[in-house]
Coordinates of C-alpha atoms in Angstrom, one line a residue:
M1 CA 108.8 51.2 -23.0
A2 CA 108.2 54.3 -25.0
L3 CA 109.1 57.7 -23.6
H4 CA 107.8 60.9 -25.1
Q5 CA 109.0 64.4 -24.5
I6 CA 106.0 66.4 -23.1
S7 CA 107.8 69.7 -22.3
S8 CA 111.2 71.2 -22.5
S9 CA 112.6 74.4 -21.1
S10 CA 116.0 76.0 -20.6
S11 CA 117.4 79.0 -18.9
S12 CA 120.8 80.3 -18.0
S13 CA 120.8 78.5 -14.7
S14 CA 119.5 75.0 -15.7
S15 CA 117.7 73.1 -18.3
M16 CA 115.1 70.4 -18.0
V17 CA 113.3 67.8 -20.1
L18 CA 110.2 66.1 -18.9
L19 CA 109.5 62.6 -20.2
S20 CA 106.3 60.7 -20.1
R21 CA 105.5 57.1 -20.7
S22 CA 103.1 56.4 -23.6
S23 CA 100.5 54.9 -21.2
A24 CA 101.3 56.4 -17.7
T25 CA 99.5 54.5 -15.0
P26 CA 99.8 54.6 -11.2
L27 CA 102.4 51.8 -11.6
Q28 CA 104.4 53.8 -14.2
P29 CA 105.1 57.3 -12.8
C30 CA 106.6 59.9 -15.0
A31 CA 110.1 61.1 -14.4
S32 CA 112.1 64.3 -14.9
L33 CA 115.6 63.9 -16.3
L34 CA 117.9 66.9 -15.7
P35 CA 121.1 67.3 -17.6
G36 CA 124.3 68.1 -15.8
G37 CA 123.9 65.8 -12.8
D38 CA 120.9 67.5 -11.2
R39 CA 118.8 65.4 -8.9
W40 CA 115.4 64.1 -10.0
S41 CA 112.6 62.4 -8.2
S42 CA 109.2 61.1 -9.1
S43 CA 106.1 60.1 -7.3
F44 CA 102.5 59.2 -8.1
S45 CA 100.9 62.5 -7.3
S46 CA 103.6 65.1 -8.0
L47 CA 107.0 65.5 -9.5
S48 CA 109.6 67.5 -7.7
V49 CA 112.4 69.0 -9.7
F50 CA 115.5 70.3 -8.0
S51 CA 117.6 72.8 -10.0
K52 CA 121.3 73.4 -9.4
K53 CA 120.4 76.3 -7.2
N54 CA 118.2 73.9 -5.0
K55 CA 115.0 75.6 -6.1
M56 CA 112.1 73.2 -6.0
K57 CA 109.3 73.3 -8.4
N58 CA 106.3 71.1 -7.9
L59 CA 104.6 69.9 -11.1
E60 CA 101.3 68.2 -10.6
M61 CA 101.2 65.1 -12.7
N62 CA 99.2 61.9 -12.9
K63 CA 96.7 62.5 -10.1
R64 CA 95.2 59.0 -10.3
R65 CA 94.5 57.2 -7.1
R66 CA 96.8 54.3 -6.2
T67 CA 94.8 51.2 -6.4
N68 CA 96.8 48.2 -7.5
F69 CA 100.4 47.9 -6.4
V70 CA 103.2 45.9 -7.7
T71 CA 106.2 46.4 -5.4
R72 CA 108.2 48.7 -7.7
S73 CA 110.2 51.8 -7.1
S74 CA 110.6 54.7 -9.5
L75 CA 111.1 53.8 -13.2
E76 CA 109.9 50.2 -12.8
T77 CA 112.8 48.8 -10.7
P78 CA 111.3 45.8 -8.9
V79 CA 112.1 45.6 -5.2
E80 CA 112.1 42.2 -3.5
V81 CA 112.6 41.2 0.1
V82 CA 115.3 38.6 0.6
V83 CA 115.1 36.5 3.8
G84 CA 118.0 37.2 6.1
Q85 CA 118.9 40.5 4.6
V86 CA 117.9 44.2 5.1
T87 CA 116.0 45.7 2.2
E88 CA 116.3 49.4 1.5
V89 CA 112.8 51.1 0.9
N90 CA 111.6 54.5 -0.1
K91 CA 108.3 56.4 -0.2
D92 CA 107.1 54.4 -3.2
T93 CA 108.0 50.9 -2.0
F94 CA 107.5 50.9 1.7
W95 CA 103.7 50.4 2.0
P96 CA 103.5 47.8 -0.8
L97 CA 106.2 45.7 0.9
V98 CA 104.5 46.0 4.3
N99 CA 101.1 45.1 2.8
A100 CA 102.7 42.2 0.9
S101 CA 104.2 40.9 4.1
G102 CA 100.8 39.8 5.4
D103 CA 100.9 38.7 9.1
K104 CA 104.7 38.6 9.3
V105 CA 106.4 41.0 11.6
V106 CA 108.1 43.9 9.8
V107 CA 110.9 46.0 11.4
L108 CA 111.7 49.3 9.8
D109 CA 115.0 51.1 10.6
M110 CA 114.5 54.9 10.1
Y111 CA 117.9 56.5 9.8
T112 CA 119.9 59.3 8.2
Q113 CA 123.3 59.0 6.6
W114 CA 124.8 61.7 8.9
C115 CA 123.7 60.1 12.1
G116 CA 126.5 58.5 14.2
P117 CA 124.3 56.2 16.3
C118 CA 122.6 55.0 13.1
K119 CA 126.0 54.0 11.7
V120 CA 126.9 52.2 14.9
I121 CA 123.7 50.0 15.1
A122 CA 123.5 49.3 11.3
P123 CA 125.8 46.2 11.4
K124 CA 123.9 44.9 14.5
Y125 CA 120.6 45.4 12.7
K126 CA 122.0 43.4 9.8
E127 CA 122.9 40.6 12.2
L128 CA 119.3 40.6 13.6
S129 CA 118.0 40.1 10.0
E130 CA 120.2 37.0 9.6
K131 CA 119.1 35.6 13.0
H132 CA 115.3 36.3 12.7
L133 CA 114.5 34.7 9.3
D134 CA 110.7 34.9 10.0
V135 CA 110.8 38.7 10.2
V136 CA 111.0 41.2 7.3
F137 CA 113.8 43.8 7.9
L138 CA 113.6 47.2 6.1
K139 CA 115.5 50.4 6.3
L140 CA 114.4 53.9 5.2
D141 CA 116.8 56.8 4.6
C142 CA 114.9 59.7 6.0
N143 CA 116.3 62.2 3.5
Q144 CA 114.3 64.9 1.8
E145 CA 112.8 62.5 -0.8
N146 CA 111.3 60.3 2.0
K147 CA 110.4 63.2 4.3
A148 CA 106.6 62.8 3.8
L149 CA 106.8 59.1 4.7
A150 CA 109.0 59.8 7.8
K151 CA 106.4 62.4 8.9
E152 CA 103.5 60.0 8.3
L153 CA 105.2 57.4 10.5
G154 CA 105.8 60.0 13.3
L155 CA 109.6 60.2 13.1
R156 CA 111.0 62.4 15.9
V157 CA 114.5 61.1 16.4
V158 CA 116.9 58.9 14.4
P159 CA 117.4 56.1 14.6
T160 CA 113.9 55.0 15.2
F161 CA 112.7 51.4 14.7
K162 CA 109.1 50.8 13.9
I163 CA 107.8 47.3 14.4
L164 CA 104.7 46.5 12.3
K165 CA 102.3 43.6 12.2
D166 CA 99.3 43.3 9.9
S167 CA 100.3 46.7 8.3
K168 CA 100.0 48.5 11.7
V169 CA 102.7 49.9 13.9
V170 CA 102.7 47.8 17.2
K171 CA 106.0 48.9 18.8
E172 CA 108.5 51.7 18.5
V173 CA 112.1 51.8 19.7
T174 CA 113.9 55.2 19.6
G175 CA 117.7 55.4 19.7
A176 CA 120.4 52.8 19.1
K177 CA 119.1 50.5 21.8
L178 CA 119.8 46.9 20.6
D179 CA 118.4 45.2 23.7
D180 CA 115.1 47.2 23.5
L181 CA 114.9 46.4 19.8
V182 CA 115.4 42.6 20.3
F183 CA 112.8 42.6 23.1
A184 CA 110.3 44.5 20.9
I185 CA 110.8 42.1 18.0
E186 CA 110.3 39.1 20.3
T187 CA 107.2 40.6 21.8
A188 CA 105.7 41.3 18.4
K189 CA 106.5 37.8 17.2
S190 CA 104.8 36.2 20.2
S191 CA 101.6 38.3 20.0

């Protein structure tokens, strides 16, 4: 993989170097690497850079349409679903994994790291994944990086569990209600 410096800038508050792959495609997004421990993120349609002062700059890059997907996250890290385990997803890997699941039931746990009820139900959600081996269990940290996907899925409260079948949301459970979640999974499996 060849990376080329396409621009560089520095100021008294931060410095940044943008790197591009030699043949950037929708499956190979560009990334921004910030020295000094600053955050970076990448996506297919825009690149968000967060400086040390939390100022966000949007740089429009690689405006190609997403056509073919390989289930990969940023910087070509493959993501695979393991039966009996919960798989962490993000804005780049969620829909490709859901689409690859075909007619299987997919359960998505939408949580935040600061949410108390989310922390309480997490071990029980993991147990459900070990029990229902014919269901794909995913979890999405609804942080700033995944905010657009959370909004697209209609997140209003955390935790929220979305049950999908054939790439469509068929059930929703809000709150840490294990019995309601189990009932929703069983209902989706039987339909």
